[in-house]
């Protein structure tokens, strides 16, 4: 019996020693945070506080460095505070971006956005954040624009109104175009609060500085005349709040391999609470949601094919 007990304790010591050699976290991650916040024990966590590098030059480079360093499944954790971020482009990211709470982590545009290079050089729908492909979750934070125009030039269609604040699709002309794979996109417990601007400078003189706070669909400015691939994947907007955009959120170009869900969503002060168009044999679920103070329509769905 004593021999069995000694063998048991020897084996236990070996197990403990072997576990202690590798925490399972990537460099720069925070195991304590992972356990305390309920993340799975072996998920890498990269913490990015505001002005992480102390250069007082915004948070774009710090955030992009975290995205670049993230292995699949990484949680990029933003702490409490204000972040100032320029244009962001994510391609094939597999992980989570999460804040300390939507009243605690606020992300603002760091500068005016030059849209002509996006439109004229790359045929992209003008954007602040562009998220293409992958398995992406954004949660527990607020995107806030403030008032005034967000662009440094003029949009030939939308005047000084920014077309899309956050644009999402499973492919673009520059990523996965030839064999588009479905993506997973989740936005959970997020506020998107847009602002006002001079009516004369805005689209249709409505005074909104953002046309589509969250656009989910193909990200072409002018879609090609043939070879269009409709959007594939699962897109979930859960317990989110949209304020003062021309529309709150939009589903566009969803195909038969797409499922889009908006659950427990609130919109306030938009021309359209939600706008859904050019969708073909997809499934769109809008449930348990509240649309307040819409100028024209709360929920607008149409069968216009928009030339697709």
Short mmCIF file of C-alpha atoms in Angstrom, two decimals:
data_model
loop_
_atom_site.label_atom_id
_atom_site.label_comp_id
_atom_site.label_asym_id
_atom_site.label_seq_id
_atom_site.Cartn_x
_atom_site.Cartn_y
_atom_site.Cartn_z
CA UNK A 1 0.00 0.00 0.00
CA UNK A 2 2.78 2.43 0.94
CA UNK A 3 4.51 1.66 -2.33
CA UNK A 4 1.32 2.45 -4.28
CA UNK A 5 0.91 5.75 -2.42
CA UNK A 6 4.51 6.73 -3.16
CA UNK A 7 4.05 5.86 -6.84
CA UNK A 8 0.86 7.96 -6.96
CA UNK A 9 2.57 11.04 -5.49
CA UNK A 10 5.57 10.59 -7.79
CA UNK A 11 3.28 10.51 -10.83
CA UNK A 12 1.38 13.55 -9.57
CA UNK A 13 4.63 15.53 -9.17
CA UNK A 14 5.65 14.64 -12.72
CA UNK A 15 2.29 15.84 -14.07
CA UNK A 16 2.51 19.12 -12.16
CA UNK A 17 6.08 19.70 -13.31
CA UNK A 18 5.22 19.03 -16.95
CA UNK A 19 2.21 21.37 -16.82
CA UNK A 20 4.29 24.15 -15.31
CA UNK A 21 6.67 24.18 -18.26
CA UNK A 22 4.09 25.48 -20.76
CA UNK A 23 1.28 27.79 -19.74
CA UNK A 24 -0.35 27.53 -23.14
CA UNK A 25 -0.34 31.30 -23.64
CA UNK A 26 1.37 33.21 -26.40
CA UNK A 27 4.04 35.83 -25.63
CA UNK A 28 2.47 39.05 -24.41
CA UNK A 29 -0.68 37.33 -23.22
CA UNK A 30 -2.12 37.37 -19.75
CA UNK A 31 -3.00 33.98 -18.21
CA UNK A 32 -4.40 35.61 -15.07
CA UNK A 33 -6.83 37.60 -17.17
CA UNK A 34 -7.89 34.49 -19.05
CA UNK A 35 -8.83 32.65 -15.87
CA UNK A 36 -10.41 35.63 -14.13
CA UNK A 37 -12.57 36.58 -17.12
CA UNK A 38 -13.75 33.07 -17.83
CA UNK A 39 -11.85 32.51 -21.08
CA UNK A 40 -10.86 28.90 -21.83
CA UNK A 41 -7.60 28.11 -20.08
CA UNK A 42 -5.52 27.67 -23.22
CA UNK A 43 -6.78 30.61 -25.28
CA UNK A 44 -4.06 33.23 -25.86
CA UNK A 45 -5.02 36.68 -24.56
CA UNK A 46 -3.31 39.84 -25.81
CA UNK A 47 -4.07 42.94 -23.75
CA UNK A 48 -3.94 46.29 -25.54
CA UNK A 49 -4.45 49.30 -23.23
CA UNK A 50 -5.05 52.77 -24.69
CA UNK A 51 -1.84 54.32 -26.04
CA UNK A 52 0.05 51.13 -25.25
CA UNK A 53 3.36 52.39 -26.67
CA UNK A 54 3.09 55.81 -25.01
CA UNK A 55 3.68 57.77 -28.20
CA UNK A 56 0.44 59.79 -27.99
CA UNK A 57 -0.10 58.95 -31.65
CA UNK A 58 -3.34 56.99 -31.48
CA UNK A 59 -3.92 53.28 -31.10
CA UNK A 60 -3.98 52.06 -34.71
CA UNK A 61 -0.47 50.60 -34.80
CA UNK A 62 -0.84 48.94 -31.40
CA UNK A 63 -4.12 47.33 -32.38
CA UNK A 64 -2.87 46.18 -35.77
CA UNK A 65 0.26 44.73 -34.14
CA UNK A 66 -1.98 42.69 -31.85
CA UNK A 67 -4.04 41.42 -34.79
CA UNK A 68 -0.86 40.51 -36.68
CA UNK A 69 0.60 38.63 -33.69
CA UNK A 70 -2.61 36.78 -32.85
CA UNK A 71 -2.65 33.06 -33.44
CA UNK A 72 -6.03 31.42 -34.20
CA UNK A 73 -8.46 31.71 -31.31
CA UNK A 74 -6.71 34.65 -29.65
CA UNK A 75 -8.70 37.11 -27.53
CA UNK A 76 -7.52 40.69 -28.02
CA UNK A 77 -8.59 42.43 -24.85
CA UNK A 78 -9.11 46.20 -24.76
CA UNK A 79 -9.13 47.69 -21.30
CA UNK A 80 -11.21 50.55 -19.91
CA UNK A 81 -10.55 53.86 -21.66
CA UNK A 82 -10.79 55.76 -24.93
CA UNK A 83 -9.10 54.43 -28.07
CA UNK A 84 -8.40 56.52 -31.17
CA UNK A 85 -8.08 54.35 -34.24
CA UNK A 86 -7.56 55.07 -37.94
CA UNK A 87 -8.75 52.82 -40.76
CA UNK A 88 -8.55 49.11 -39.94
CA UNK A 89 -8.44 46.20 -42.39
CA UNK A 90 -8.73 42.60 -41.16
CA UNK A 91 -8.44 39.62 -43.49
CA UNK A 92 -9.09 36.07 -42.35
CA UNK A 93 -8.83 36.90 -38.65
CA UNK A 94 -9.78 34.05 -36.34
CA UNK A 95 -10.35 35.39 -32.85
CA UNK A 96 -12.10 37.90 -30.64
CA UNK A 97 -11.85 41.61 -29.98
CA UNK A 98 -13.44 42.40 -26.66
CA UNK A 99 -13.63 45.43 -24.40
CA UNK A 100 -14.22 46.01 -20.71
CA UNK A 101 -17.89 46.89 -21.31
CA UNK A 102 -19.65 49.16 -23.74
CA UNK A 103 -19.74 52.04 -21.28
CA UNK A 104 -16.05 51.56 -20.45
CA UNK A 105 -14.23 50.89 -23.74
CA UNK A 106 -14.91 53.52 -26.40
CA UNK A 107 -13.31 53.52 -29.87
CA UNK A 108 -13.22 56.83 -31.80
CA UNK A 109 -11.93 57.63 -35.31
CA UNK A 110 -8.40 58.97 -34.96
CA UNK A 111 -8.47 61.09 -38.10
CA UNK A 112 -10.49 61.97 -41.18
CA UNK A 113 -10.76 59.12 -43.66
CA UNK A 114 -9.56 59.57 -47.24
CA UNK A 115 -12.13 57.63 -49.25
CA UNK A 116 -10.97 58.37 -52.81
CA UNK A 117 -8.07 55.87 -52.61
CA UNK A 118 -10.54 53.25 -51.37
CA UNK A 119 -12.99 53.97 -54.20
CA UNK A 120 -10.82 54.94 -57.15
CA UNK A 121 -7.80 52.69 -56.56
CA UNK A 122 -9.48 49.62 -55.05
CA UNK A 123 -13.20 49.78 -55.95
CA UNK A 124 -14.14 49.41 -52.28
CA UNK A 125 -17.19 50.68 -50.46
CA UNK A 126 -15.78 53.52 -48.32
CA UNK A 127 -15.15 52.35 -44.76
CA UNK A 128 -13.55 52.98 -41.36
CA UNK A 129 -13.22 49.27 -40.47
CA UNK A 130 -13.12 46.56 -43.14
CA UNK A 131 -13.48 42.95 -41.91
CA UNK A 132 -13.13 40.25 -44.55
CA UNK A 133 -13.34 36.49 -43.97
CA UNK A 134 -12.40 34.42 -40.95
CA UNK A 135 -14.18 33.77 -37.67
CA UNK A 136 -14.56 37.11 -35.91
CA UNK A 137 -16.27 38.17 -32.71
CA UNK A 138 -16.45 41.78 -31.50
CA UNK A 139 -17.97 42.34 -28.07
CA UNK A 140 -18.42 44.60 -25.05
CA UNK A 141 -17.35 47.97 -26.41
CA UNK A 142 -18.64 51.08 -28.18
CA UNK A 143 -17.78 52.61 -31.53
CA UNK A 144 -18.51 56.36 -31.39
CA UNK A 145 -17.92 58.91 -34.12
CA UNK A 146 -18.80 62.27 -32.61
CA UNK A 147 -20.35 64.96 -34.81
CA UNK A 148 -19.11 66.35 -38.12
CA UNK A 149 -17.99 64.74 -41.35
CA UNK A 150 -15.66 61.74 -41.00
CA UNK A 151 -14.10 61.98 -44.47
CA UNK A 152 -11.44 64.28 -45.86
CA UNK A 153 -12.78 64.36 -49.42
CA UNK A 154 -16.18 64.17 -51.10
CA UNK A 155 -18.11 61.04 -52.04
CA UNK A 156 -19.60 61.38 -55.52
CA UNK A 157 -22.85 59.78 -54.31
CA UNK A 158 -23.06 60.46 -50.58
CA UNK A 159 -21.45 63.91 -50.39
CA UNK A 160 -19.54 64.24 -47.06
CA UNK A 161 -21.35 61.30 -45.44
CA UNK A 162 -19.22 58.17 -44.87
CA UNK A 163 -20.78 55.19 -46.64
CA UNK A 164 -19.94 52.48 -44.08
CA UNK A 165 -18.47 52.65 -40.62
CA UNK A 166 -17.86 48.89 -40.35
CA UNK A 167 -18.09 46.78 -43.53
CA UNK A 168 -18.10 42.96 -43.33
CA UNK A 169 -18.06 40.24 -45.98
CA UNK A 170 -16.60 36.79 -46.53
CA UNK A 171 -14.44 37.91 -49.47
CA UNK A 172 -13.21 40.96 -51.34
CA UNK A 173 -11.48 41.59 -54.65
CA UNK A 174 -8.17 41.29 -52.77
CA UNK A 175 -8.98 38.32 -50.49
CA UNK A 176 -10.45 34.89 -51.23
CA UNK A 177 -12.19 36.12 -54.38
CA UNK A 178 -11.59 33.01 -56.51
CA UNK A 179 -12.85 30.53 -53.92
CA UNK A 180 -14.85 32.46 -51.29
CA UNK A 181 -15.29 30.52 -48.07
CA UNK A 182 -18.13 31.20 -45.61
CA UNK A 183 -17.18 33.33 -42.63
CA UNK A 184 -18.54 33.60 -39.10
CA UNK A 185 -19.11 37.08 -37.72
CA UNK A 186 -20.53 37.90 -34.31
CA UNK A 187 -21.15 41.33 -32.82
CA UNK A 188 -22.24 41.02 -29.19
CA UNK A 189 -23.05 43.75 -26.64
CA UNK A 190 -21.78 46.56 -28.85
CA UNK A 191 -22.94 50.15 -29.29
CA UNK A 192 -22.44 51.97 -32.59
CA UNK A 193 -23.22 55.63 -32.03
CA UNK A 194 -22.90 57.94 -35.01
CA UNK A 195 -23.21 61.72 -35.18
CA UNK A 196 -24.74 64.64 -36.98
CA UNK A 197 -23.29 67.04 -39.52
CA UNK A 198 -24.33 70.02 -41.60
CA UNK A 199 -27.39 68.88 -43.58
CA UNK A 200 -26.19 70.62 -46.73
CA UNK A 201 -23.01 68.47 -46.70
CA UNK A 202 -24.77 65.18 -45.97
CA UNK A 203 -26.50 62.56 -48.06
CA UNK A 204 -30.00 63.75 -49.05
CA UNK A 205 -29.45 66.63 -46.58
CA UNK A 206 -30.52 64.31 -43.76
CA UNK A 207 -27.70 65.39 -41.45
CA UNK A 208 -26.26 61.89 -40.77
CA UNK A 209 -22.47 61.57 -40.85
CA UNK A 210 -22.65 57.78 -41.51
CA UNK A 211 -24.87 56.09 -44.07
CA UNK A 212 -24.52 52.48 -42.87
CA UNK A 213 -23.00 51.98 -39.41
CA UNK A 214 -22.82 48.20 -39.96
CA UNK A 215 -22.86 46.92 -43.52
CA UNK A 216 -22.82 43.16 -44.10
CA UNK A 217 -22.52 42.23 -47.75
CA UNK A 218 -20.23 42.56 -50.75
CA UNK A 219 -17.82 45.45 -50.39
CA UNK A 220 -17.55 46.58 -54.01
CA UNK A 221 -18.20 50.23 -54.82
CA UNK A 222 -19.24 49.24 -58.35
CA UNK A 223 -19.91 45.47 -58.57
CA UNK A 224 -18.51 43.76 -61.69
CA UNK A 225 -21.03 43.05 -64.43
CA UNK A 226 -20.57 39.29 -64.12
CA UNK A 227 -19.06 36.69 -61.80
CA UNK A 228 -20.72 38.02 -58.67
CA UNK A 229 -20.36 35.76 -55.64
CA UNK A 230 -23.11 36.26 -53.09
CA UNK A 231 -22.24 36.45 -49.42
CA UNK A 232 -21.82 33.17 -47.50
CA UNK A 233 -21.63 32.42 -43.81
CA UNK A 234 -23.25 33.19 -40.47
CA UNK A 235 -23.64 36.79 -39.32
CA UNK A 236 -25.02 37.50 -35.85
CA UNK A 237 -25.81 40.86 -34.25
CA UNK A 238 -26.84 40.20 -30.66
CA UNK A 239 -27.81 42.68 -27.94
CA UNK A 240 -26.42 45.68 -29.83
CA UNK A 241 -27.47 49.31 -30.03
CA UNK A 242 -27.33 51.60 -33.08
CA UNK A 243 -27.91 55.35 -32.92
CA UNK A 244 -28.08 58.20 -35.45
CA UNK A 245 -27.02 56.41 -38.61
CA UNK A 246 -28.90 56.74 -41.89
CA UNK A 247 -29.74 53.12 -41.20
CA UNK A 248 -28.87 51.03 -38.18
CA UNK A 249 -27.58 47.87 -39.86
CA UNK A 250 -27.88 46.51 -43.37
CA UNK A 251 -27.87 43.03 -44.88
CA UNK A 252 -27.04 43.11 -48.60
CA UNK A 253 -26.17 40.43 -51.17
CA UNK A 254 -26.85 37.50 -48.85
CA UNK A 255 -26.98 34.24 -50.82
CA UNK A 256 -28.47 30.83 -50.17
CA UNK A 257 -25.45 29.91 -48.03
CA UNK A 258 -25.96 32.88 -45.71
CA UNK A 259 -27.81 33.19 -42.41
CA UNK A 260 -28.11 36.63 -40.83
CA UNK A 261 -29.57 37.14 -37.36
CA UNK A 262 -30.33 40.30 -35.40
CA UNK A 263 -31.59 39.50 -31.91
CA UNK A 264 -32.25 41.88 -29.00
CA UNK A 265 -31.10 44.80 -31.14
CA UNK A 266 -32.14 48.42 -30.57
CA UNK A 267 -31.95 51.28 -33.04
CA UNK A 268 -32.66 54.91 -32.25
CA UNK A 269 -32.99 57.97 -34.46
CA UNK A 270 -32.13 56.33 -37.79
CA UNK A 271 -33.88 56.97 -41.10
CA UNK A 272 -34.23 53.17 -41.42
CA UNK A 273 -33.86 50.93 -38.39
CA UNK A 274 -32.66 48.18 -40.70
CA UNK A 275 -32.47 47.92 -44.48
CA UNK A 276 -32.35 44.53 -46.21
CA UNK A 277 -32.07 44.29 -49.98
CA UNK A 278 -30.54 42.31 -52.86
CA UNK A 279 -30.71 39.09 -50.85
CA UNK A 280 -31.33 35.80 -52.67
CA UNK A 281 -32.68 32.67 -50.93
CA UNK A 282 -30.90 33.55 -47.70
CA UNK A 283 -32.32 33.40 -44.17
CA UNK A 284 -32.64 36.66 -42.28
CA UNK A 285 -33.93 36.56 -38.71
CA UNK A 286 -34.89 39.75 -36.85
CA UNK A 287 -36.20 38.91 -33.40
CA UNK A 288 -36.85 40.49 -30.00
CA UNK A 289 -35.73 43.89 -31.29
CA UNK A 290 -36.84 47.50 -30.77
CA UNK A 291 -36.74 50.25 -33.39
CA UNK A 292 -37.22 53.74 -31.96
CA UNK A 293 -37.68 57.18 -33.55
CA UNK A 294 -37.10 56.00 -37.12
CA UNK A 295 -37.61 58.76 -39.68
CA UNK A 296 -38.96 56.59 -42.50
CA UNK A 297 -39.11 52.86 -41.69
CA UNK A 298 -38.26 50.64 -38.74
CA UNK A 299 -37.73 47.48 -40.82
CA UNK A 300 -37.41 47.78 -44.58
CA UNK A 301 -37.06 44.63 -46.70
CA UNK A 302 -37.35 44.65 -50.48
CA UNK A 303 -36.73 42.35 -53.44
CA UNK A 304 -34.77 44.88 -55.50
CA UNK A 305 -31.85 42.97 -57.07
CA UNK A 306 -29.67 46.10 -57.44
CA UNK A 307 -28.34 44.75 -60.72
CA UNK A 308 -26.83 41.61 -59.20
#
